[in-house]
PDB file of N, CA and C and ligand atoms in Angstrom:
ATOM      1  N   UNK I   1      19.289 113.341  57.127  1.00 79.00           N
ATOM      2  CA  UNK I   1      19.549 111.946  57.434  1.00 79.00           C
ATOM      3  C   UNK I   1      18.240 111.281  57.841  1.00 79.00           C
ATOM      4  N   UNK I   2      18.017 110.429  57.196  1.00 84.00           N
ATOM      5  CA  UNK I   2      16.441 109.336  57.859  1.00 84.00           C
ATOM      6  C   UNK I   2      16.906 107.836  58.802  1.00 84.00           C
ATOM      7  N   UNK I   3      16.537 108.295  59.294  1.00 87.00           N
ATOM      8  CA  UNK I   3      16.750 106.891  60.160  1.00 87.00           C
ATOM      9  C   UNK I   3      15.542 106.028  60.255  1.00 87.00           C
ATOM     10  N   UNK I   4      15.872 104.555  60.423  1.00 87.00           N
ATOM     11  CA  UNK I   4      14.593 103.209  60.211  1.00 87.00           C
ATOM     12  C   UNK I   4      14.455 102.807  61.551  1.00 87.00           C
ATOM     13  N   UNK I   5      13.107 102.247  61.521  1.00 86.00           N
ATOM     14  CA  UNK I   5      13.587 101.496  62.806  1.00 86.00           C
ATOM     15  C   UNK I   5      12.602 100.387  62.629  1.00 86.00           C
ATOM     16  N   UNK I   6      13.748  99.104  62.916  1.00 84.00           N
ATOM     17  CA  UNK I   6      12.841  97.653  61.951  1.00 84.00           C
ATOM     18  C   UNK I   6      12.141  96.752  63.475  1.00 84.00           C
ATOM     19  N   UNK I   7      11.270  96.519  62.678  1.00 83.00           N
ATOM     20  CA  UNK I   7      10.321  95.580  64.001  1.00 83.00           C
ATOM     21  C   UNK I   7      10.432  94.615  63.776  1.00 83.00           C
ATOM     22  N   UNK I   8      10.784  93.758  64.022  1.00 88.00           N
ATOM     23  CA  UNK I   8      10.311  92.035  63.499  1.00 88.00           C
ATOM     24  C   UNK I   8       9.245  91.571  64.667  1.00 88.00           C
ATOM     25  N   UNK I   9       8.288  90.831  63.771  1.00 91.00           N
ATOM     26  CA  UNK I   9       7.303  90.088  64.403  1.00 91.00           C
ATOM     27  C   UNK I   9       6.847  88.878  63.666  1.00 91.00           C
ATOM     28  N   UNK I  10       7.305  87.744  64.684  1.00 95.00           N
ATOM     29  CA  UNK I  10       7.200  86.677  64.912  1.00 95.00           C
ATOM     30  C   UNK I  10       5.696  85.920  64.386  1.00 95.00           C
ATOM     31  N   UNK I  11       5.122  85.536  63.562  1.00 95.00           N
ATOM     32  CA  UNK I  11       4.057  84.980  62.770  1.00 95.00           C
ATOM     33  C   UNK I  11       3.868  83.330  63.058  1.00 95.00           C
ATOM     34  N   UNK I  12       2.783  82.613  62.814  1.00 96.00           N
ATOM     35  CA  UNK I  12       2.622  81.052  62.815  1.00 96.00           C
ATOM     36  C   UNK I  12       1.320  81.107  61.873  1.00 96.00           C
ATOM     37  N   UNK I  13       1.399  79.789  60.823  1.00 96.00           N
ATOM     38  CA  UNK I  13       0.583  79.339  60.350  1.00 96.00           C
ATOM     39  C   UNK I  13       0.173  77.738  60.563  1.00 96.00           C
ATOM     40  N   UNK I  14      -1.201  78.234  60.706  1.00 96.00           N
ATOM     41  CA  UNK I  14      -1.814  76.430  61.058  1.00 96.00           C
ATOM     42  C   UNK I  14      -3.447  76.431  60.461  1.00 96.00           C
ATOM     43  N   UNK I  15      -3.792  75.381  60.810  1.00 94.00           N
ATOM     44  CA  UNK I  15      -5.453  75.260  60.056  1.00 94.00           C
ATOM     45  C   UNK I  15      -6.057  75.278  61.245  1.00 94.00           C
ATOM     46  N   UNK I  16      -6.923  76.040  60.652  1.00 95.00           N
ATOM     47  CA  UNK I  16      -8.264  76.995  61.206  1.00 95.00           C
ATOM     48  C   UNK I  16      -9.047  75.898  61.765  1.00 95.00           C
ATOM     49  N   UNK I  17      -8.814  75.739  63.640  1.00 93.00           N
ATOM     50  CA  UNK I  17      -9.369  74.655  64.022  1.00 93.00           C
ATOM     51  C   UNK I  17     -10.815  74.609  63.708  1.00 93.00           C
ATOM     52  N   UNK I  18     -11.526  75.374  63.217  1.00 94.00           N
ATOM     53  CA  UNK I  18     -12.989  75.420  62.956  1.00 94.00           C
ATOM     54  C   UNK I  18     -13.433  74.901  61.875  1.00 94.00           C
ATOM     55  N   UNK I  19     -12.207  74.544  60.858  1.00 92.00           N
ATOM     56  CA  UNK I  19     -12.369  73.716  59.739  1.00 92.00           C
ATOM     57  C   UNK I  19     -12.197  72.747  59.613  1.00 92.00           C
ATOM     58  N   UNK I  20     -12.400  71.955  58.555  1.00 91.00           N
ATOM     59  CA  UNK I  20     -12.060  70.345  58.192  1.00 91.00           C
ATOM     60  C   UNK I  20     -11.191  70.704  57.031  1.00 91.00           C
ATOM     61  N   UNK I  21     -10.062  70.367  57.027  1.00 92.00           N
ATOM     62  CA  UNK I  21      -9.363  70.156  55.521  1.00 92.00           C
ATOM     63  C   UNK I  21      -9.979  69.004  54.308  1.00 92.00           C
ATOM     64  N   UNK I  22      -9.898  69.417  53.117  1.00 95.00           N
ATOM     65  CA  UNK I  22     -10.394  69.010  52.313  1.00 95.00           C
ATOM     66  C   UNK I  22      -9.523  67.631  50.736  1.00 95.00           C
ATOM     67  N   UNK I  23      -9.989  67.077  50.588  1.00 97.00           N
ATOM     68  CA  UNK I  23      -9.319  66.466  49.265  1.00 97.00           C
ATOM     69  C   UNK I  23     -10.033  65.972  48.345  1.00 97.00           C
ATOM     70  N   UNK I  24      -9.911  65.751  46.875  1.00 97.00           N
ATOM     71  CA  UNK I  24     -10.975  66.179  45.804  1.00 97.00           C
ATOM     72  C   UNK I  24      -9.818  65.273  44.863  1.00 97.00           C
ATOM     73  N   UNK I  25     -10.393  64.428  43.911  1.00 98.00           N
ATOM     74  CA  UNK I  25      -9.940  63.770  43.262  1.00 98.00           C
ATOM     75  C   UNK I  25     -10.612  63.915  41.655  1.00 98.00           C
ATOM     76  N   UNK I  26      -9.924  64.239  40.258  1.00 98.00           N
ATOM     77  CA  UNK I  26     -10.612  64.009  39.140  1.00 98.00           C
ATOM     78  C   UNK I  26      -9.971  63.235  38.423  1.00 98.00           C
ATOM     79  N   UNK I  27     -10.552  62.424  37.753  1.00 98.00           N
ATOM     80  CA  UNK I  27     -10.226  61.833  36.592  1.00 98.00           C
ATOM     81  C   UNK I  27      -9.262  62.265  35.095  1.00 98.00           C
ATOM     82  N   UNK I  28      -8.397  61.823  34.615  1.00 98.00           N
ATOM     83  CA  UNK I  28      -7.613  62.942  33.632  1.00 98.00           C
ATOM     84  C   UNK I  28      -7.879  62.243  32.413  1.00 98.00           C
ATOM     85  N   UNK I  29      -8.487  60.928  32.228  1.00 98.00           N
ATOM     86  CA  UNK I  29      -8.614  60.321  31.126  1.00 98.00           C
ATOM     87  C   UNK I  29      -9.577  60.846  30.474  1.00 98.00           C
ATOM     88  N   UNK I  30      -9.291  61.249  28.856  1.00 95.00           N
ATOM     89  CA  UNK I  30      -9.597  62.222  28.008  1.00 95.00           C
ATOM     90  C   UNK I  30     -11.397  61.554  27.863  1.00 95.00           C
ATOM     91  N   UNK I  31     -12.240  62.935  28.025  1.00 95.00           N
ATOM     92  CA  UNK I  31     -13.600  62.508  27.575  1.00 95.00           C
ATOM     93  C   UNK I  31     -14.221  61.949  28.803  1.00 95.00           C
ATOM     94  N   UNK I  32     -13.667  61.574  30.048  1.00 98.00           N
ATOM     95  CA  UNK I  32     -14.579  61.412  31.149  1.00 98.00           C
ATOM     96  C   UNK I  32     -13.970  62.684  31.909  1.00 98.00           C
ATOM     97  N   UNK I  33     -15.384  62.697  32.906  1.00 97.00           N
ATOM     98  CA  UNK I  33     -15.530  64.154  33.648  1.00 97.00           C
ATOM     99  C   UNK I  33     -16.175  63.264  35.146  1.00 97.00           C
ATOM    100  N   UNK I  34     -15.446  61.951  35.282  1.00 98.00           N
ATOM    101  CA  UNK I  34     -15.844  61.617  36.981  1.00 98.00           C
ATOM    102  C   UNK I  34     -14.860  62.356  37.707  1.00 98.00           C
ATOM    103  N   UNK I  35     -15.466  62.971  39.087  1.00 98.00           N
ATOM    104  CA  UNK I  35     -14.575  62.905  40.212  1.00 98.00           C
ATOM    105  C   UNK I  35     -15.450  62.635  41.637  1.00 98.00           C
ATOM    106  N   UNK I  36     -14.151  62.250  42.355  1.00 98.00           N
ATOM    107  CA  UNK I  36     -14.484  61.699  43.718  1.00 98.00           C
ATOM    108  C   UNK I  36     -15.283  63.282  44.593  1.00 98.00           C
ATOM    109  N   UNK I  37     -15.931  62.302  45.504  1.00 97.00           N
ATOM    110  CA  UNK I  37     -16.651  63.028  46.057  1.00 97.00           C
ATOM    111  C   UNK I  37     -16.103  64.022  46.958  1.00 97.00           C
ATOM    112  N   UNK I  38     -15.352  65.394  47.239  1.00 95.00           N
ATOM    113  CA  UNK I  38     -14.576  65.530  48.336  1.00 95.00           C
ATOM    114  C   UNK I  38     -15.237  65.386  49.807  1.00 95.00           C
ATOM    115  N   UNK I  39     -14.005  65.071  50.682  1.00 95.00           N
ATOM    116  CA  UNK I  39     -14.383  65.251  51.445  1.00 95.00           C
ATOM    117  C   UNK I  39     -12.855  65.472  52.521  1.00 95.00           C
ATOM    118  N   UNK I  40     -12.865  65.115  53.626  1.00 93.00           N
ATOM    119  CA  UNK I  40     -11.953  65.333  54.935  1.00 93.00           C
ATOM    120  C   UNK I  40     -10.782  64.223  54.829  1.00 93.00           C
ATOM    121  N   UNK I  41     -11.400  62.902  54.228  1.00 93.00           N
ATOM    122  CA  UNK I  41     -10.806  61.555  53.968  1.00 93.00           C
ATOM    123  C   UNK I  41      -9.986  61.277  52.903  1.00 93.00           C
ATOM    124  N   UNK I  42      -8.529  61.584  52.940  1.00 93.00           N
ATOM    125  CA  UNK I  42      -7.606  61.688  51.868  1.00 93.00           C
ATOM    126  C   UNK I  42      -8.000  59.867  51.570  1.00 93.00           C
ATOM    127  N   UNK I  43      -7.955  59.194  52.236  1.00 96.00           N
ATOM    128  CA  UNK I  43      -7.754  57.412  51.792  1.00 96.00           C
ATOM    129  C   UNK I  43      -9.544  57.105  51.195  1.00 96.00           C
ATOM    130  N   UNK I  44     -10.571  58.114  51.682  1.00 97.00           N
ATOM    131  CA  UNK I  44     -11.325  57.817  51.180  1.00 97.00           C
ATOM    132  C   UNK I  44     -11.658  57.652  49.509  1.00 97.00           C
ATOM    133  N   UNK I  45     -11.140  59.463  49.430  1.00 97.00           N
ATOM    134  CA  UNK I  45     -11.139  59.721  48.070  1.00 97.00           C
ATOM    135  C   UNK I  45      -9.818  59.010  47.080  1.00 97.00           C
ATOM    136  N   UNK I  46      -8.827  58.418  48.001  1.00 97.00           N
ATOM    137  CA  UNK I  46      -8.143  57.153  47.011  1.00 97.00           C
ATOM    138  C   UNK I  46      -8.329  56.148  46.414  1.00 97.00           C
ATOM    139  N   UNK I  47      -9.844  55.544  47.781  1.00 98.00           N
ATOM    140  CA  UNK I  47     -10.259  54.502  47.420  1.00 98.00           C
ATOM    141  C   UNK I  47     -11.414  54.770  46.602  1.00 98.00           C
ATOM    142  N   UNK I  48     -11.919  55.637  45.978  1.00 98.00           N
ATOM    143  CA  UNK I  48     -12.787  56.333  45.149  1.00 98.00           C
ATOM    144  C   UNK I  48     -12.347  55.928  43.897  1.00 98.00           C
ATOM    145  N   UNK I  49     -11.088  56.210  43.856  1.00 98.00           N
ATOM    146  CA  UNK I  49      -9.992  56.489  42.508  1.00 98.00           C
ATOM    147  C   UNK I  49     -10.257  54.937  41.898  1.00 98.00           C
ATOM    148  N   UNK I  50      -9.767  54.395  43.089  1.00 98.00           N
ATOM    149  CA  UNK I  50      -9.517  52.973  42.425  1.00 98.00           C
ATOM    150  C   UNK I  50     -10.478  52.222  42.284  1.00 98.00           C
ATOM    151  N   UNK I  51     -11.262  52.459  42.997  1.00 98.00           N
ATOM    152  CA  UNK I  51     -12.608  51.497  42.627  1.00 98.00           C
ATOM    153  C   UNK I  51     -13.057  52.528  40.769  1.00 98.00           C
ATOM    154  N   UNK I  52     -12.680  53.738  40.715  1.00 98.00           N
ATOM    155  CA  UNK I  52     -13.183  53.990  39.284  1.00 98.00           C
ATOM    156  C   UNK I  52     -12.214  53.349  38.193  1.00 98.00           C
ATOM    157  N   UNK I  53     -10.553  53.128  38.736  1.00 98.00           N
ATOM    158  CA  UNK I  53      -9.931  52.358  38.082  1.00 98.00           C
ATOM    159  C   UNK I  53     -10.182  51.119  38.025  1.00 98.00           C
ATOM    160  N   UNK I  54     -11.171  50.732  38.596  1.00 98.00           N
ATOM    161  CA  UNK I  54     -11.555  48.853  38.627  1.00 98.00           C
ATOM    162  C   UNK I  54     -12.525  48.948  37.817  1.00 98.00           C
ATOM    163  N   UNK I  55     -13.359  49.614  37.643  1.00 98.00           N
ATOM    164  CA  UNK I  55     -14.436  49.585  36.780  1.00 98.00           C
ATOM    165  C   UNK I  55     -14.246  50.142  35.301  1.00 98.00           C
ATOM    166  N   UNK I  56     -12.759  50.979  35.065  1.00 98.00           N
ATOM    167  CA  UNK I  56     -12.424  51.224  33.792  1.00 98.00           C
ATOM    168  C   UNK I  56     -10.888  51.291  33.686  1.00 98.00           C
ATOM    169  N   UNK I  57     -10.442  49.840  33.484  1.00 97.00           N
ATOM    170  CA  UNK I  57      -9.323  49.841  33.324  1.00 97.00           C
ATOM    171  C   UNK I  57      -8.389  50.662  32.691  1.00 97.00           C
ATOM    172  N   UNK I  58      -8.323  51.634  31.903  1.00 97.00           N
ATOM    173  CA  UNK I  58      -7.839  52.775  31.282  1.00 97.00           C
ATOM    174  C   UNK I  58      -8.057  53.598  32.013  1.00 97.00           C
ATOM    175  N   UNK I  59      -8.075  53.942  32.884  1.00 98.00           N
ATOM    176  CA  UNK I  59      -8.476  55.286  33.971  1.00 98.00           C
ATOM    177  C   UNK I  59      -7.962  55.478  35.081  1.00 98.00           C
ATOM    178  N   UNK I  60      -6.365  55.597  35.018  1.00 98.00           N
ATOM    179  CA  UNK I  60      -5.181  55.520  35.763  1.00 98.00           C
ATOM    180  C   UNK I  60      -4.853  56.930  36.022  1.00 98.00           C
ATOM    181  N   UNK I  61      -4.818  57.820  35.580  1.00 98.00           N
ATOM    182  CA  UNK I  61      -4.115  59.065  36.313  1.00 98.00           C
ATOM    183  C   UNK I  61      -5.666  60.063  36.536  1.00 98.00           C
ATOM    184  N   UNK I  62      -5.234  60.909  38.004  1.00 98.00           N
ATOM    185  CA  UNK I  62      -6.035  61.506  38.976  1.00 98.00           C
ATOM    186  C   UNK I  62      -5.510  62.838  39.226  1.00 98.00           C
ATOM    187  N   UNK I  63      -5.916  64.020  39.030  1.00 98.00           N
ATOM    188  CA  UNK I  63      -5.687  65.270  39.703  1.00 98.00           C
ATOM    189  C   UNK I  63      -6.335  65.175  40.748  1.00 98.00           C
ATOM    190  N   UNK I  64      -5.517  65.263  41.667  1.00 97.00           N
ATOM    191  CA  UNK I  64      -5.709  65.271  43.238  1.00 97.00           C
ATOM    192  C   UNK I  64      -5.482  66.630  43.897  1.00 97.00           C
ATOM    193  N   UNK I  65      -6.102  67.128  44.505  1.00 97.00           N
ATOM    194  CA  UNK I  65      -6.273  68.336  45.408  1.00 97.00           C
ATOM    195  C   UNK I  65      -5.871  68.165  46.905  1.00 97.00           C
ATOM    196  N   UNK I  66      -5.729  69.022  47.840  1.00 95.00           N
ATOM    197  CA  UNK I  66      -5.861  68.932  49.302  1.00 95.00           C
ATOM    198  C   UNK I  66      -5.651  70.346  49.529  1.00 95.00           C
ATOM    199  N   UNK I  67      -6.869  70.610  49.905  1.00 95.00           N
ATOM    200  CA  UNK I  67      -6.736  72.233  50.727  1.00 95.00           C
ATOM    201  C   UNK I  67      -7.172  72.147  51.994  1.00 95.00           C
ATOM    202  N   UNK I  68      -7.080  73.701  52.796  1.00 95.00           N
ATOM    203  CA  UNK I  68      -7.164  73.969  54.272  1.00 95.00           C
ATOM    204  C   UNK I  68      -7.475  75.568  54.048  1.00 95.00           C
ATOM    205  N   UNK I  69      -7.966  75.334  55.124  1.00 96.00           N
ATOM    206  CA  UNK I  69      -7.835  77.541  55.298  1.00 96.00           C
ATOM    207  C   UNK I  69      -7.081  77.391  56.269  1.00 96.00           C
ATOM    208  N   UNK I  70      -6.176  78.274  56.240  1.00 97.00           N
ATOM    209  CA  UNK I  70      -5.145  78.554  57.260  1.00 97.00           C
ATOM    210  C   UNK I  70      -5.112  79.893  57.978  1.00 97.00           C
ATOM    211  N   UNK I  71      -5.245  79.857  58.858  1.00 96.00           N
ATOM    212  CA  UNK I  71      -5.086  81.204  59.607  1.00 96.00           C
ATOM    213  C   UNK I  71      -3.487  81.601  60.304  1.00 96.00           C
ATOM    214  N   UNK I  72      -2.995  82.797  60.449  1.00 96.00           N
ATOM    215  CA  UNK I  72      -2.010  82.942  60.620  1.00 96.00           C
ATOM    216  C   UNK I  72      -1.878  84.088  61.600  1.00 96.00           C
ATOM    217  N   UNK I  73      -1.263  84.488  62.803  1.00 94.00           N
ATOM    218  CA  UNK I  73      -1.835  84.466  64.026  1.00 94.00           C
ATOM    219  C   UNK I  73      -0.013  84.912  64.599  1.00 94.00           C
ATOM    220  N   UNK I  74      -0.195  86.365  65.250  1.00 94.00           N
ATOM    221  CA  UNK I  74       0.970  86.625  65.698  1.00 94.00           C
ATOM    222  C   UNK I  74       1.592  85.646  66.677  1.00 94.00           C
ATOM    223  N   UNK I  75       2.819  85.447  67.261  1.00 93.00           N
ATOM    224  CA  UNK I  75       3.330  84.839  67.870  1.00 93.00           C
ATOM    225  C   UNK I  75       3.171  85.583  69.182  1.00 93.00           C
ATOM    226  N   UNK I  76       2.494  84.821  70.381  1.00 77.00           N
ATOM    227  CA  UNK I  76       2.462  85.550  71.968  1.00 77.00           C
ATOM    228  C   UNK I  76       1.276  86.152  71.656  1.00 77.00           C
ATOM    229  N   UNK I  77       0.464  86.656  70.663  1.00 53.00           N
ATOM    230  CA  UNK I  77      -0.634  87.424  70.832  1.00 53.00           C
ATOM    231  C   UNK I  77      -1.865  86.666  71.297  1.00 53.00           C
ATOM    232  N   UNK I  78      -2.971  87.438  71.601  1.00 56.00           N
ATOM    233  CA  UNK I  78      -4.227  86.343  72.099  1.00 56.00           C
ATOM    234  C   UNK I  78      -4.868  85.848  70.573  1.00 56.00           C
ATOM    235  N   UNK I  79      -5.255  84.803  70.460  1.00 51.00           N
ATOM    236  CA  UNK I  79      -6.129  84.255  69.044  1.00 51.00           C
ATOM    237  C   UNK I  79      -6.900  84.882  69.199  1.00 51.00           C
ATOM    238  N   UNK I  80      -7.463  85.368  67.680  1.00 50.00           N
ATOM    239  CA  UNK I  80      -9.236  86.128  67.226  1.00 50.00           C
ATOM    240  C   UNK I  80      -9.721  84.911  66.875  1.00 50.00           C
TER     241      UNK I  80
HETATM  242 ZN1   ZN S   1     -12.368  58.195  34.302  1.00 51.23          ZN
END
């Protein structure tokens, strides 16, 4: 007979206060290769977008990004 014996432990994920989260904007209109500059400023890099949509009216859709590093960190334990 084997017997188990189950642990549960309690986990949290959040961003790595030592970082800045990020957002990155490209262009999808065929044959241009602009993108916004990333940076920390989601409204920055919107207003990136649109000022490239003001200057080329055909240049309406954007692959947009937003990353973080996330660290994930037992529950009750001390942070590393
Ligand atoms: Zn473009």
């Amino acid at each position: 007979m084997t017997r188990s014996v189950l642990r549960y432990v309690n986990h949290r994920i959040f961003r790595d206060p030592a970082t800045k989260p990020n957002a990155a904007a490209h262009c999808l209109h065929k044959e241009c290769d602009w993108a916004a500059t990333p940076g920390p400023d989601v409204a920055e890099v919107d207003r990136q977008c649109m000022t490239h949509t003001g200057l080329n009216a055909d240049h309406t859709l954007f692959l947009r990004g937003f990353w973080d590093i996330a660290r994930v960190q037992r529950v009750g334990s001390p942070g590393r």
